[in-house]
């Protein structure tokens, strides 16, 4: 989705592997060959893919991605005001990297730029005093599939209903994080459903 990431889309696994293995499909990392050369190419492709994804994640932090999503939601509210009004709001689905952002958009959070402490009497302080203490949730309901980079703290403030689809023993969305999230949603009365699939890999 290059529009979402300002022209810097996530690395494509097949493209990364093909770049390392060469353009010949018979010698690609996805062939079933068992020669030493094929094994080396497969391992090199996996290392390249991992490196590309790590570099991409380092460039796409919450500070960079969340403002983009906020602008998209603002534009949707303007451009499709009637549809948003009749649908009761915007609904969001987050897959893998996007799942964490559905959580953040489904929560009530401190307003950006709001500082704690007493105001100092300047015009800036007056402006800050009029700024809401919290914002959100920005979406009506959300769904997560195969979440990554989610922490227990990402569930704090969650208000919008949520559907979570994940796999058991997923190192990218650990059971302890999922369970803490479920407990938070149950304790705070957040409507939710969680489906955990055993015996399948992430993604």
CSV table of C-alpha atoms in Angstrom, one decimal:
chain,number,residue,atom,x,y,z
A,1,UNK,CA,0.0,0.0,0.0
A,2,UNK,CA,2.4,2.7,-1.1
A,3,UNK,CA,-0.2,5.4,-0.6
A,4,UNK,CA,-0.3,4.6,3.1
A,5,UNK,CA,3.4,4.6,3.6
A,6,UNK,CA,4.3,7.6,1.5
A,7,UNK,CA,5.8,5.5,-1.3
A,8,UNK,CA,7.7,3.2,1.0
A,9,UNK,CA,5.7,0.0,1.0
A,10,UNK,CA,6.7,-3.0,3.1
A,11,UNK,CA,9.2,-5.3,1.3
A,12,UNK,CA,7.6,-8.1,-0.7
A,13,UNK,CA,8.8,-11.5,0.4
A,14,UNK,CA,8.9,-13.0,-3.0
A,15,UNK,CA,10.6,-10.0,-4.6
A,16,UNK,CA,13.3,-10.0,-1.9
A,17,UNK,CA,13.9,-13.7,-2.4
A,18,UNK,CA,13.9,-13.4,-6.2
A,19,UNK,CA,16.4,-10.5,-6.0
A,20,UNK,CA,18.8,-12.7,-4.0
A,21,UNK,CA,18.2,-16.0,-5.8
A,22,UNK,CA,18.2,-14.6,-9.3
A,23,UNK,CA,15.4,-14.3,-11.9
A,24,UNK,CA,15.4,-18.0,-12.9
A,25,UNK,CA,12.4,-19.5,-11.2
A,26,UNK,CA,14.1,-23.0,-11.1
A,27,UNK,CA,16.8,-21.5,-8.9
A,28,UNK,CA,14.6,-19.3,-6.8
A,29,UNK,CA,14.3,-19.7,-3.0
A,30,UNK,CA,10.9,-21.1,-3.6
A,31,UNK,CA,11.9,-24.0,-5.7
A,32,UNK,CA,11.9,-27.5,-4.2
A,33,UNK,CA,15.6,-28.2,-5.1
A,34,UNK,CA,17.7,-29.7,-2.5
A,35,UNK,CA,21.2,-28.9,-3.7
A,36,UNK,CA,23.7,-27.1,-1.6
A,37,UNK,CA,23.4,-24.1,-3.9
A,38,UNK,CA,19.6,-24.0,-3.5
A,39,UNK,CA,19.9,-24.3,0.2
A,40,UNK,CA,22.4,-21.4,0.3
A,41,UNK,CA,20.1,-19.3,-1.9
A,42,UNK,CA,17.1,-20.0,0.3
A,43,UNK,CA,19.1,-19.0,3.5
A,44,UNK,CA,20.4,-15.9,1.7
A,45,UNK,CA,16.9,-14.9,0.6
A,46,UNK,CA,15.5,-15.4,4.2
A,47,UNK,CA,18.3,-13.2,5.6
A,48,UNK,CA,17.7,-10.5,2.9
A,49,UNK,CA,14.0,-10.6,3.6
A,50,UNK,CA,14.5,-10.3,7.4
A,51,UNK,CA,17.0,-7.4,6.9
A,52,UNK,CA,14.6,-5.5,4.5
A,53,UNK,CA,11.7,-5.9,6.9
A,54,UNK,CA,13.8,-4.8,9.9
A,55,UNK,CA,15.0,-1.7,8.0
A,56,UNK,CA,11.4,-1.0,6.9
A,57,UNK,CA,10.1,-1.3,10.5
A,58,UNK,CA,12.8,1.0,11.8
A,59,UNK,CA,11.6,3.7,9.3
A,60,UNK,CA,7.9,3.2,10.1
A,61,UNK,CA,7.4,4.1,13.7
A,62,UNK,CA,4.2,5.1,15.5
A,63,UNK,CA,5.3,8.8,15.3
A,64,UNK,CA,5.4,8.5,11.5
A,65,UNK,CA,2.5,6.1,10.8
A,66,UNK,CA,-0.2,7.3,13.3
A,67,UNK,CA,-0.4,10.9,11.9
A,68,UNK,CA,-0.8,9.5,8.4
A,69,UNK,CA,-3.7,7.3,9.6
A,70,UNK,CA,-5.2,10.3,11.4
A,71,UNK,CA,-5.1,12.3,8.2
A,72,UNK,CA,-6.8,9.4,6.3
A,73,UNK,CA,-9.6,9.3,8.9
A,74,UNK,CA,-10.1,13.1,8.8
A,75,UNK,CA,-10.2,12.9,5.0
A,76,UNK,CA,-12.8,10.1,5.1
A,77,UNK,CA,-14.9,12.0,7.5
A,78,UNK,CA,-14.9,15.0,5.1
A,79,UNK,CA,-15.1,13.1,1.8
A,80,UNK,CA,-17.6,10.5,2.8
A,81,UNK,CA,-19.4,12.3,5.6
A,82,UNK,CA,-22.8,10.8,4.6
A,83,UNK,CA,-21.5,7.2,4.5
A,84,UNK,CA,-19.6,7.6,7.7
A,85,UNK,CA,-22.7,9.1,9.4
A,86,UNK,CA,-25.1,6.4,8.2
A,87,UNK,CA,-22.6,3.6,9.0
A,88,UNK,CA,-22.1,5.0,12.5
A,89,UNK,CA,-18.4,5.7,11.9
A,90,UNK,CA,-15.3,4.2,10.3
A,91,UNK,CA,-14.5,0.5,10.7
A,92,UNK,CA,-10.9,-0.7,10.5
A,93,UNK,CA,-9.1,-4.0,9.8
A,94,UNK,CA,-5.4,-4.4,10.6
A,95,UNK,CA,-3.3,-7.2,9.3
A,96,UNK,CA,0.2,-7.9,10.8
A,97,UNK,CA,1.9,-4.5,11.0
A,98,UNK,CA,-1.5,-2.7,10.7
A,99,UNK,CA,-3.1,-4.6,13.6
A,100,UNK,CA,-1.4,-2.5,16.3
A,101,UNK,CA,-2.7,0.7,14.7
A,102,UNK,CA,-6.3,-0.6,14.8
A,103,UNK,CA,-5.8,-1.0,18.6
A,104,UNK,CA,-4.4,2.5,18.9
A,105,UNK,CA,-7.3,4.0,16.8
A,106,UNK,CA,-9.9,2.0,18.8
A,107,UNK,CA,-8.6,3.5,22.1
A,108,UNK,CA,-9.1,6.7,24.0
A,109,UNK,CA,-5.7,8.3,24.4
A,110,UNK,CA,-4.1,11.5,25.6
A,111,UNK,CA,-4.3,14.2,23.0
A,112,UNK,CA,-1.2,14.8,20.9
A,113,UNK,CA,0.9,17.7,22.1
A,114,UNK,CA,-0.9,18.1,25.4
A,115,UNK,CA,1.5,18.7,28.3
A,116,UNK,CA,0.9,18.0,31.9
A,117,UNK,CA,1.1,20.6,34.7
A,118,UNK,CA,-0.2,24.1,35.2
A,119,UNK,CA,-0.6,26.6,32.4
A,120,UNK,CA,1.7,29.6,32.4
A,121,UNK,CA,-0.7,32.4,31.3
A,122,UNK,CA,0.6,32.9,27.7
A,123,UNK,CA,-1.5,32.6,24.5
A,124,UNK,CA,0.0,29.2,24.0
A,125,UNK,CA,-1.3,28.1,27.4
A,126,UNK,CA,-4.8,29.4,26.6
A,127,UNK,CA,-4.8,27.3,23.4
A,128,UNK,CA,-3.6,24.3,25.3
A,129,UNK,CA,-6.3,24.7,28.0
A,130,UNK,CA,-8.9,24.5,25.2
A,131,UNK,CA,-7.4,21.3,23.7
A,132,UNK,CA,-9.2,18.1,24.8
A,133,UNK,CA,-7.3,16.0,27.3
A,134,UNK,CA,-8.1,12.8,25.4
A,135,UNK,CA,-9.0,11.8,21.8
A,136,UNK,CA,-10.7,8.7,20.4
A,137,UNK,CA,-11.6,6.3,19.8
A,138,UNK,CA,-11.3,7.2,16.1
A,139,UNK,CA,-13.0,4.1,14.8
A,140,UNK,CA,-16.4,2.5,15.4
A,141,UNK,CA,-15.0,-1.1,15.5
A,142,UNK,CA,-11.9,-2.9,14.5
A,143,UNK,CA,-10.5,-6.3,13.6
A,144,UNK,CA,-7.0,-7.6,14.0
A,145,UNK,CA,-5.4,-10.5,12.1
A,146,UNK,CA,-2.0,-12.0,12.9
A,147,UNK,CA,-0.9,-8.9,14.9
A,148,UNK,CA,2.8,-8.0,15.3
A,149,UNK,CA,4.6,-5.5,17.5
A,150,UNK,CA,1.7,-5.3,19.9
A,151,UNK,CA,2.4,-4.8,23.6
A,152,UNK,CA,0.2,-5.2,26.7
A,153,UNK,CA,0.1,-1.4,26.9
A,154,UNK,CA,-1.5,-1.1,23.5
A,155,UNK,CA,-4.8,-2.4,24.9
A,156,UNK,CA,-5.0,0.4,27.5
A,157,UNK,CA,-7.8,2.8,26.8
A,158,UNK,CA,-9.5,0.5,24.3
A,159,UNK,CA,-13.1,1.5,23.9
A,160,UNK,CA,-14.3,0.3,20.4
A,161,UNK,CA,-15.5,-3.3,19.9
A,162,UNK,CA,-12.7,-5.6,18.6
A,163,UNK,CA,-12.4,-8.9,16.8
A,164,UNK,CA,-9.0,-10.6,17.1
A,165,UNK,CA,-7.8,-13.5,14.9
A,166,UNK,CA,-4.5,-15.1,15.8
A,167,UNK,CA,-2.5,-18.3,16.2
A,168,UNK,CA,-1.4,-20.1,19.2
A,169,UNK,CA,2.3,-19.8,20.3
A,170,UNK,CA,2.9,-16.9,17.9
A,171,UNK,CA,6.3,-15.3,18.6
A,172,UNK,CA,5.1,-12.1,16.9
A,173,UNK,CA,2.0,-11.8,19.0
A,174,UNK,CA,2.8,-13.8,22.2
A,175,UNK,CA,0.1,-15.6,24.1
A,176,UNK,CA,0.9,-13.5,27.2
A,177,UNK,CA,0.2,-10.3,25.3
A,178,UNK,CA,-3.1,-11.7,23.8
A,179,UNK,CA,-4.2,-13.0,27.2
A,180,UNK,CA,-3.4,-9.6,28.9
A,181,UNK,CA,-5.4,-7.9,26.2
A,182,UNK,CA,-8.4,-10.3,26.6
A,183,UNK,CA,-8.3,-9.7,30.4
A,184,UNK,CA,-8.2,-5.9,29.9
A,185,UNK,CA,-11.1,-6.0,27.5
A,186,UNK,CA,-13.2,-8.2,29.7
A,187,UNK,CA,-12.4,-6.2,32.9
A,188,UNK,CA,-13.3,-2.9,31.2
A,189,UNK,CA,-16.4,-4.1,29.4
A,190,UNK,CA,-15.0,-3.8,25.9
A,191,UNK,CA,-17.1,-5.9,23.4
A,192,UNK,CA,-14.7,-8.4,21.8
A,193,UNK,CA,-14.2,-11.8,20.3
A,194,UNK,CA,-11.0,-13.7,20.0
A,195,UNK,CA,-10.3,-16.6,17.8
A,196,UNK,CA,-7.0,-18.5,18.4
A,197,UNK,CA,-6.0,-21.2,15.8
A,198,UNK,CA,-3.6,-23.9,17.1
A,199,UNK,CA,-1.0,-25.6,14.9
A,200,UNK,CA,-0.6,-22.9,12.3
A,201,UNK,CA,2.2,-20.4,11.7
A,202,UNK,CA,2.0,-16.6,11.9
A,203,UNK,CA,0.6,-15.0,8.8
